[in-house]
């Protein structure tokens, strides 16, 4: 779907927050895979929806951010970093070529150490064959699939990425797109969810549950495709449409690093994030003192469902199934123990080995 309007276009507040997350994550991803001990000889950063590399206010787009992350963190002699940028609007691909020339007037690496391939065409038709041509498979690939939110990505490609060594995806999703057009969308939309039509039951849900349902179905699709660990969160600008990012990886370290990147993003710029599973949809804006309300609610629900649970298991739950970090768990639970809402198997401060449970409610 080519750009509906001028190229380039203005950079929305949630786009800046998204870029911030990409940058912080890629500044970790490139060196971990290319520059440290036991690193790989090569990696590939691929975008299926690359854009023109610049916004109308001069802000850099994701392709520039990705190349800068590599050059900032990995010495030019370390390994081979391939870049593949696909976009179906030729205005974007031709502007991306000139943007990259201007952003990197002195090539930061040789053509061999940093091949850059800019391809006009759709993600569905071009991404996989171009990865074949670049001989990217068999080495780590980071696929950034940043569509307008409709995620027209072949499921087969997600499956192939999930089974490729140390490969990860980050997908932008606008659940509203699916909520609004569900009755008009044919089988191609089921393909987004791996062929599973469960997402269509969104029509039967209350308004406030619709987005969460779409996101849960997409998360399930990525999991079924083979990504063992997932992290999804909602970027919430104070004004404007929220945006969901879903990250899939085969490695727990990937989730940890993505979460670190998320929590470092400067939310004073007016974009917060939200855990899509929080019933009260509380937005986390304040970076200095994380608002732990949503985590507390999720932990209480977990204890209600599972009974007595070791804190270490709750830390894993927080890491893999919420937007929170492991170290937030004890901070979220301690006030509840002080208030007598939960009990611990030992006196004093909570520890990772403590077993906690919900205190019996008086009268029951
Ligand atoms: C959200 S923008 C990408 C922004 C860019 N990733 C960034 O952060 O700077 C989405 C881009 O996807 C392109 N696009 C839309 N549908 C596409 C498709 N099916 N295949 C490839 N590109 C597509 C549009 O032309 C647009 O440039």
Coordinates of C-alpha atoms and ligand atoms in Angstrom, one line a residue:
X1 CA 0.0 0.0 0.0
X2 CA 2.0 3.0 -1.2
X3 CA 2.0 6.2 0.9
X4 CA -1.3 8.0 0.9
X5 CA 0.1 11.6 0.7
X6 CA 3.5 13.3 0.5
X7 CA 6.8 11.6 1.0
X8 CA 8.4 12.2 3.4
X9 CA 5.7 12.8 6.0
X10 CA 5.8 14.3 9.6
X11 CA 7.2 12.2 12.4
X12 CA 4.3 11.4 14.9
X13 CA 5.1 11.3 18.6
X14 CA 4.7 7.5 18.8
X15 CA 7.1 7.2 15.9
X16 CA 9.8 9.0 17.9
X17 CA 9.2 6.6 20.8
X18 CA 9.3 3.6 18.5
X19 CA 12.6 4.9 17.0
X20 CA 14.0 5.3 20.4
X21 CA 13.3 1.7 21.2
X22 CA 14.7 0.5 17.9
X23 CA 17.9 2.4 18.4
X24 CA 18.4 1.2 22.0
X25 CA 17.7 -2.4 21.1
X26 CA 19.9 -2.4 17.9
X27 CA 22.8 -0.8 19.8
X28 CA 22.7 -4.0 21.9
X29 CA 21.8 -6.4 19.2
X30 CA 24.7 -5.6 16.7
X31 CA 27.5 -5.8 19.2
X32 CA 26.2 -8.9 21.0
X33 CA 26.0 -10.8 17.7
X34 CA 29.0 -9.3 15.9
X35 CA 31.6 -8.0 18.3
X36 CA 31.7 -10.1 21.4
X37 CA 33.2 -13.5 22.1
X38 CA 31.6 -16.3 20.1
X39 CA 30.1 -13.8 17.8
X40 CA 28.7 -14.6 14.3
X41 CA 30.7 -13.9 11.1
X42 CA 27.7 -12.0 9.7
X43 CA 24.2 -10.7 10.5
X44 CA 21.4 -9.1 8.5
X45 CA 19.1 -6.3 9.4
X46 CA 16.0 -6.4 7.1
X47 CA 13.0 -4.1 6.8
X48 CA 9.9 -5.0 4.9
X49 CA 8.4 -1.5 5.1
X50 CA 11.5 0.7 5.2
X51 CA 10.1 4.2 4.4
X52 CA 12.2 7.0 2.9
X53 CA 14.8 7.1 5.8
X54 CA 13.8 10.7 6.8
X55 CA 10.8 12.6 8.0
X56 CA 9.6 16.0 6.8
X57 CA 11.1 17.7 9.9
X58 CA 14.5 16.1 9.1
X59 CA 14.2 13.3 11.7
X60 CA 16.0 10.1 10.7
X61 CA 13.9 7.1 9.7
X62 CA 14.5 3.5 10.9
X63 CA 17.1 2.6 8.1
X64 CA 19.4 5.5 9.2
X65 CA 18.9 4.6 12.9
X66 CA 19.8 1.0 12.2
X67 CA 23.0 1.8 10.3
X68 CA 24.0 4.3 12.9
X69 CA 23.5 1.7 15.7
X70 CA 25.9 -0.6 13.9
X71 CA 28.6 2.0 13.3
X72 CA 28.3 3.4 16.8
X73 CA 28.8 0.1 18.5
X74 CA 30.8 -2.3 16.2
X75 CA 34.3 -1.7 14.9
X76 CA 34.2 -1.5 11.1
X77 CA 36.5 -4.6 10.8
X78 CA 34.2 -6.9 12.9
X79 CA 32.1 -9.2 10.8
X80 CA 29.7 -8.5 7.9
X81 CA 26.5 -6.5 8.5
X82 CA 24.0 -6.7 5.6
X83 CA 21.1 -4.3 5.3
X84 CA 18.0 -5.0 3.2
X85 CA 15.3 -2.3 2.8
X86 CA 12.1 -3.1 0.9
X87 CA 9.3 -0.6 0.3
X88 CA 6.4 -0.7 -2.2
X89 CA 6.4 3.0 -2.8
X90 CA 9.1 4.0 -5.3
X91 CA 9.2 7.5 -3.9
X92 CA 10.3 5.9 -0.6
X93 CA 13.0 3.7 -2.1
X94 CA 14.5 6.4 -4.3
X95 CA 14.5 8.9 -1.4
X96 CA 16.0 6.3 0.9
X97 CA 18.9 5.9 -1.5
X98 CA 19.7 9.7 -1.5
X99 CA 19.0 9.9 2.3
X100 CA 21.6 7.2 3.0
X101 CA 24.1 8.8 0.7
X102 CA 23.7 12.1 2.6
X103 CA 23.6 10.5 6.1
X104 CA 26.8 8.5 5.4
X105 CA 28.8 10.5 2.9
X106 CA 31.9 8.5 3.8
X107 CA 30.9 4.9 3.7
X108 CA 31.3 3.7 7.3
X109 CA 32.3 0.2 6.1
X110 CA 33.4 -1.4 2.8
X111 CA 30.8 -2.8 0.4
X112 CA 31.8 -6.2 1.5
X113 CA 31.5 -5.5 5.2
X114 CA 28.2 -3.7 4.8
X115 CA 26.2 -4.5 1.7
X116 CA 23.1 -2.3 1.5
X117 CA 20.2 -3.5 -0.7
X118 CA 17.3 -1.1 -1.4
X119 CA 14.4 -2.9 -3.2
X120 CA 11.2 -1.5 -4.5
X121 CA 8.3 -3.9 -4.1
X122 CA 6.1 -5.5 -1.5
X123 CA 7.3 -7.2 1.6
X124 CA 5.2 -10.2 0.8
X125 CA 6.9 -10.7 -2.7
X126 CA 10.4 -9.4 -2.1
X127 CA 11.7 -9.8 1.4
X128 CA 12.3 -13.5 1.4
X129 CA 13.8 -13.8 -2.1
X130 CA 16.1 -10.9 -1.4
X131 CA 17.3 -12.5 1.8
X132 CA 18.0 -15.6 -0.3
X133 CA 20.0 -13.5 -2.8
X134 CA 22.0 -11.9 0.0
X135 CA 22.7 -15.3 1.5
X136 CA 21.4 -14.1 4.8
X137 CA 19.9 -17.4 6.0
X138 CA 21.9 -19.5 8.4
X139 CA 23.2 -16.3 10.2
X140 CA 21.2 -14.1 12.5
X141 CA 18.5 -11.8 11.0
X142 CA 16.6 -9.0 12.7
X143 CA 13.4 -8.3 10.7
X144 CA 11.8 -5.0 11.3
X145 CA 8.2 -5.2 9.9
X146 CA 6.9 -1.7 10.4
X147 CA 3.9 -1.5 8.2
X148 CA 1.0 1.0 8.7
X149 CA -0.3 -1.5 11.2
X150 CA -2.0 -4.1 8.9
X151 CA 1.1 -6.4 8.9
X152 CA 0.9 -7.8 5.4
X153 CA 3.6 -10.3 6.1
X154 CA 3.5 -13.9 4.8
X155 CA 3.2 -16.4 7.6
X156 CA 5.7 -18.6 5.9
X157 CA 8.3 -15.9 6.2
X158 CA 7.6 -15.5 10.0
X159 CA 8.0 -19.3 10.3
X160 CA 11.3 -19.3 8.4
X161 CA 12.6 -16.4 10.5
X162 CA 11.6 -18.2 13.7
X163 CA 13.6 -21.3 12.8
X164 CA 16.6 -19.4 11.5
X165 CA 19.5 -19.1 13.9
X166 CA 19.3 -16.2 16.5
X167 CA 16.7 -14.4 14.5
X168 CA 14.1 -12.0 15.7
X169 CA 11.2 -9.9 14.5
X170 CA 9.5 -6.7 15.6
X171 CA 6.1 -6.1 14.1
X172 CA 4.0 -2.9 14.2
X173 CA 0.3 -3.6 14.6
X174 CA -2.7 -1.3 14.6
X175 CA -5.5 -3.5 16.1
X176 CA -8.0 -0.7 15.1
X177 CA -7.4 -1.6 11.5
X178 CA -8.6 -5.1 12.0
X179 CA -11.4 -4.1 14.3
X180 CA -12.7 -1.5 11.8
X181 CA -12.5 -3.6 8.7
X182 CA -13.2 -7.1 9.9
X183 CA -16.4 -7.6 8.0
X184 CA -14.8 -6.4 4.8
X185 CA -11.6 -8.4 5.1
X186 CA -11.2 -11.7 3.1
X187 CA -9.0 -14.7 3.8
X188 CA -5.8 -12.6 3.2
X189 CA -6.4 -11.1 6.6
X190 CA -6.5 -14.6 8.2
X191 CA -3.0 -15.2 6.7
X192 CA -1.7 -12.3 9.0
X193 CA -2.8 -14.6 11.9
X194 CA -1.3 -17.7 10.4
X195 CA -4.6 -18.8 8.8
X196 CA -6.4 -18.9 12.1
X197 CA -9.8 -17.0 11.9
X198 CA -10.2 -16.7 15.7
X199 CA -9.4 -13.0 15.4
X200 CA -12.7 -12.5 13.6
X201 CA -14.6 -13.1 16.8
X202 CA -13.6 -9.5 17.7
X203 CA -17.1 -8.6 16.4
X204 CA -18.7 -10.3 19.4
X205 CA -16.6 -8.5 22.0
X206 CA -17.2 -5.3 24.0
X207 CA -15.4 -2.3 22.6
X208 CA -12.8 -2.2 25.4
X209 CA -11.8 -5.9 24.8
X210 CA -11.4 -5.7 21.0
X211 CA -7.8 -4.4 20.7
X212 CA -6.6 -6.9 23.3
X213 CA -8.2 -9.7 21.4
X214 CA -6.5 -8.8 18.2
X215 CA -3.2 -8.5 20.0
X216 CA -3.6 -11.8 21.8
X217 CA -4.4 -13.5 18.4
X218 CA -1.3 -12.0 16.8
X219 CA 0.9 -13.0 19.7
X220 CA -0.5 -16.5 19.4
X221 CA 0.3 -16.5 15.7
X222 CA 3.9 -15.5 16.3
X223 CA 4.2 -18.1 19.0
X224 CA 2.8 -20.8 16.7
X225 CA 5.2 -19.6 13.9
X226 CA 8.0 -20.7 16.3
X227 CA 9.0 -17.6 18.3
X228 CA 9.3 -19.0 21.8
X229 CA 9.6 -15.6 23.7
X230 CA 7.4 -12.7 22.9
X231 CA 7.0 -9.2 24.2
X232 CA 4.2 -6.9 23.2
X233 CA 3.4 -3.4 24.4
X234 CA 1.4 -0.4 23.5
X235 CA 2.9 3.0 22.8
X236 CA 0.5 5.6 24.0
X237 CA 0.9 9.2 22.9
X238 CA -0.9 11.8 25.0
X239 CA -2.7 12.8 21.8
X240 CA -3.2 10.5 18.9
X241 CA -3.6 6.8 18.1
X242 CA -1.7 4.2 20.2
X243 CA 0.5 1.7 18.4
X244 CA 1.4 -1.8 19.3
X245 CA 4.8 -3.4 18.9
X246 CA 5.1 -7.2 19.1
X247 CA 8.6 -8.6 19.4
X248 CA 9.5 -12.3 18.9
X249 CA 12.7 -14.0 19.7
X250 CA 14.0 -17.5 20.4
X251 CA 16.2 -16.3 23.2
X252 CA 15.4 -15.1 26.7
X253 CA 18.3 -12.6 26.5
X254 CA 16.4 -11.0 23.5
X255 CA 13.4 -10.3 25.8
X256 CA 15.6 -8.9 28.5
X257 CA 17.4 -6.5 26.2
X258 CA 14.2 -5.4 24.5
X259 CA 12.7 -4.7 27.9
X260 CA 15.8 -2.7 29.0
X261 CA 15.4 -0.7 25.8
X262 CA 11.7 -0.1 26.5
X263 CA 12.3 1.0 30.1
X264 CA 15.1 3.4 29.1
X265 CA 12.9 5.3 26.6
X266 CA 12.5 8.9 27.7
X267 CA 8.8 9.1 28.4
X268 CA 9.0 12.8 29.4
X269 CA 8.5 13.4 25.6
X270 CA 4.8 12.6 26.2
X271 CA 4.6 9.0 25.0
X272 CA 4.0 6.3 27.6
X273 CA 3.5 2.6 27.3
X274 CA 1.0 0.2 28.5
X275 CA 0.7 -3.5 29.2
X276 CA -2.0 -4.7 26.9
X277 CA -3.1 -7.3 29.5
X278 CA -3.8 -4.7 32.2
X279 CA -7.6 -4.6 32.7
X280 CA -7.4 -1.0 33.8
X281 CA -5.3 0.1 30.8
X282 CA -3.0 2.3 33.0
X283 CA -0.4 4.1 31.1
X284 CA 3.2 4.2 32.4
X285 CA 4.5 7.6 31.8
X286 CA 6.9 8.3 34.7
X287 CA 10.4 6.9 34.0
X288 CA 12.0 7.7 37.4
X289 CA 9.4 5.8 39.5
X290 CA 7.8 3.1 37.5
X291 CA 4.1 2.9 38.2
X292 CA 3.6 -0.6 39.4
X293 CA -0.2 -0.7 39.7
X294 CA -0.7 -2.8 36.5
X295 CA 2.0 -5.3 37.6
X296 CA 0.5 -5.5 41.1
X297 CA -2.9 -6.3 39.5
X298 CA -1.4 -8.9 37.2
X299 CA 0.5 -10.6 40.1
X300 CA -2.6 -10.7 42.3
X301 CA -4.5 -12.4 39.5
X302 CA -1.7 -14.8 39.0
X303 CA -1.7 -15.7 42.7
X304 CA -5.5 -16.1 42.6
X305 CA -5.2 -18.5 39.6
X306 CA -2.1 -20.5 40.8
X307 CA -2.1 -20.4 44.6
X308 CA 1.2 -20.2 46.5
X309 CA 4.0 -19.2 44.1
X310 CA 7.7 -18.7 44.5
X311 CA 8.9 -15.1 43.8
X312 CA 11.4 -16.5 41.3
X313 CA 8.5 -17.8 39.2
X314 CA 6.7 -14.5 39.5
X315 CA 9.9 -12.8 38.2
X316 CA 9.9 -15.1 35.2
X317 CA 6.2 -14.3 34.7
X318 CA 6.9 -10.6 34.8
X319 CA 9.8 -10.9 32.3
X320 CA 8.1 -13.1 29.8
X321 CA 4.4 -12.2 30.0
X322 CA 4.2 -8.5 31.0
X323 CA 6.0 -5.3 30.1
X324 CA 7.7 -5.2 33.5
X325 CA 11.2 -6.3 34.5
X326 CA 12.0 -9.0 36.9
X327 CA 13.3 -6.6 39.5
X328 CA 9.9 -4.8 39.6
X329 CA 8.2 -7.9 41.2
X330 CA 9.4 -7.6 44.8
X331 CA 8.8 -3.8 44.7
X332 CA 5.3 -4.4 43.6
X333 CA 4.6 -7.1 46.2
X334 CA 6.2 -5.7 49.3
X335 CA 3.5 -3.1 50.0
X336 CA 0.9 -5.9 49.6
X337 CA 2.7 -8.0 52.3
X338 CA 3.0 -4.9 54.5
X339 CA -0.8 -4.4 54.2
X340 CA -1.5 -8.1 54.8
X341 CA -3.0 -8.7 51.4
X342 CA -0.5 -11.4 50.6
X343 CA 1.5 -13.6 53.0
X344 CA 5.0 -15.0 52.7
X345 CA 6.4 -18.3 53.9
X346 CA 9.0 -16.3 55.9
X347 CA 9.2 -13.2 58.0
X348 CA 10.8 -10.0 56.9
X349 CA 11.6 -8.7 53.5
X350 CA 10.6 -10.7 50.4
X351 CA 13.4 -12.6 48.7
X352 CA 13.6 -14.4 45.3
X353 CA 13.2 -17.7 47.1
X354 CA 10.1 -16.6 49.2
X355 CA 6.8 -18.3 48.5
X356 CA 3.9 -15.9 48.5
X357 CA 0.1 -16.4 48.5
X358 CA -3.0 -14.3 48.8
X359 CA -4.1 -13.9 52.4
X360 CA -7.6 -15.5 53.0
X361 CA -10.3 -12.8 52.8
X362 CA -12.0 -12.3 56.1
X363 CA -15.4 -14.0 56.2
X364 CA -14.6 -16.6 53.6
Ligands
LIG1 C1 5.3 3.1 8.9 S1 6.1 3.4 7.3 C2 7.7 2.9 7.6 C3 8.5 3.8 8.5 C4 9.9 3.4 8.7 N1 10.0 2.0 9.1 C5 10.6 4.2 9.8 O1 10.4 3.9 11.0 O2 11.2 5.2 9.4 C6 5.4 2.2 6.4 C7 6.0 2.0 5.0 O3 5.5 0.8 4.4 C8 5.4 1.0 3.0 N2 4.4 -0.1 2.6 C9 3.1 -0.1 2.8 N3 2.6 -1.3 2.4 C10 3.7 -2.1 2.0 C11 3.9 -3.4 1.5 N4 2.8 -4.2 1.4 N5 5.1 -3.8 1.2 C12 6.2 -3.0 1.3 N6 6.1 -1.7 1.8 C13 4.8 -1.2 2.1 C14 4.9 2.4 2.8 O4 5.3 2.9 1.6 C15 5.7 3.1 4.0 O5 6.9 3.7 3.5

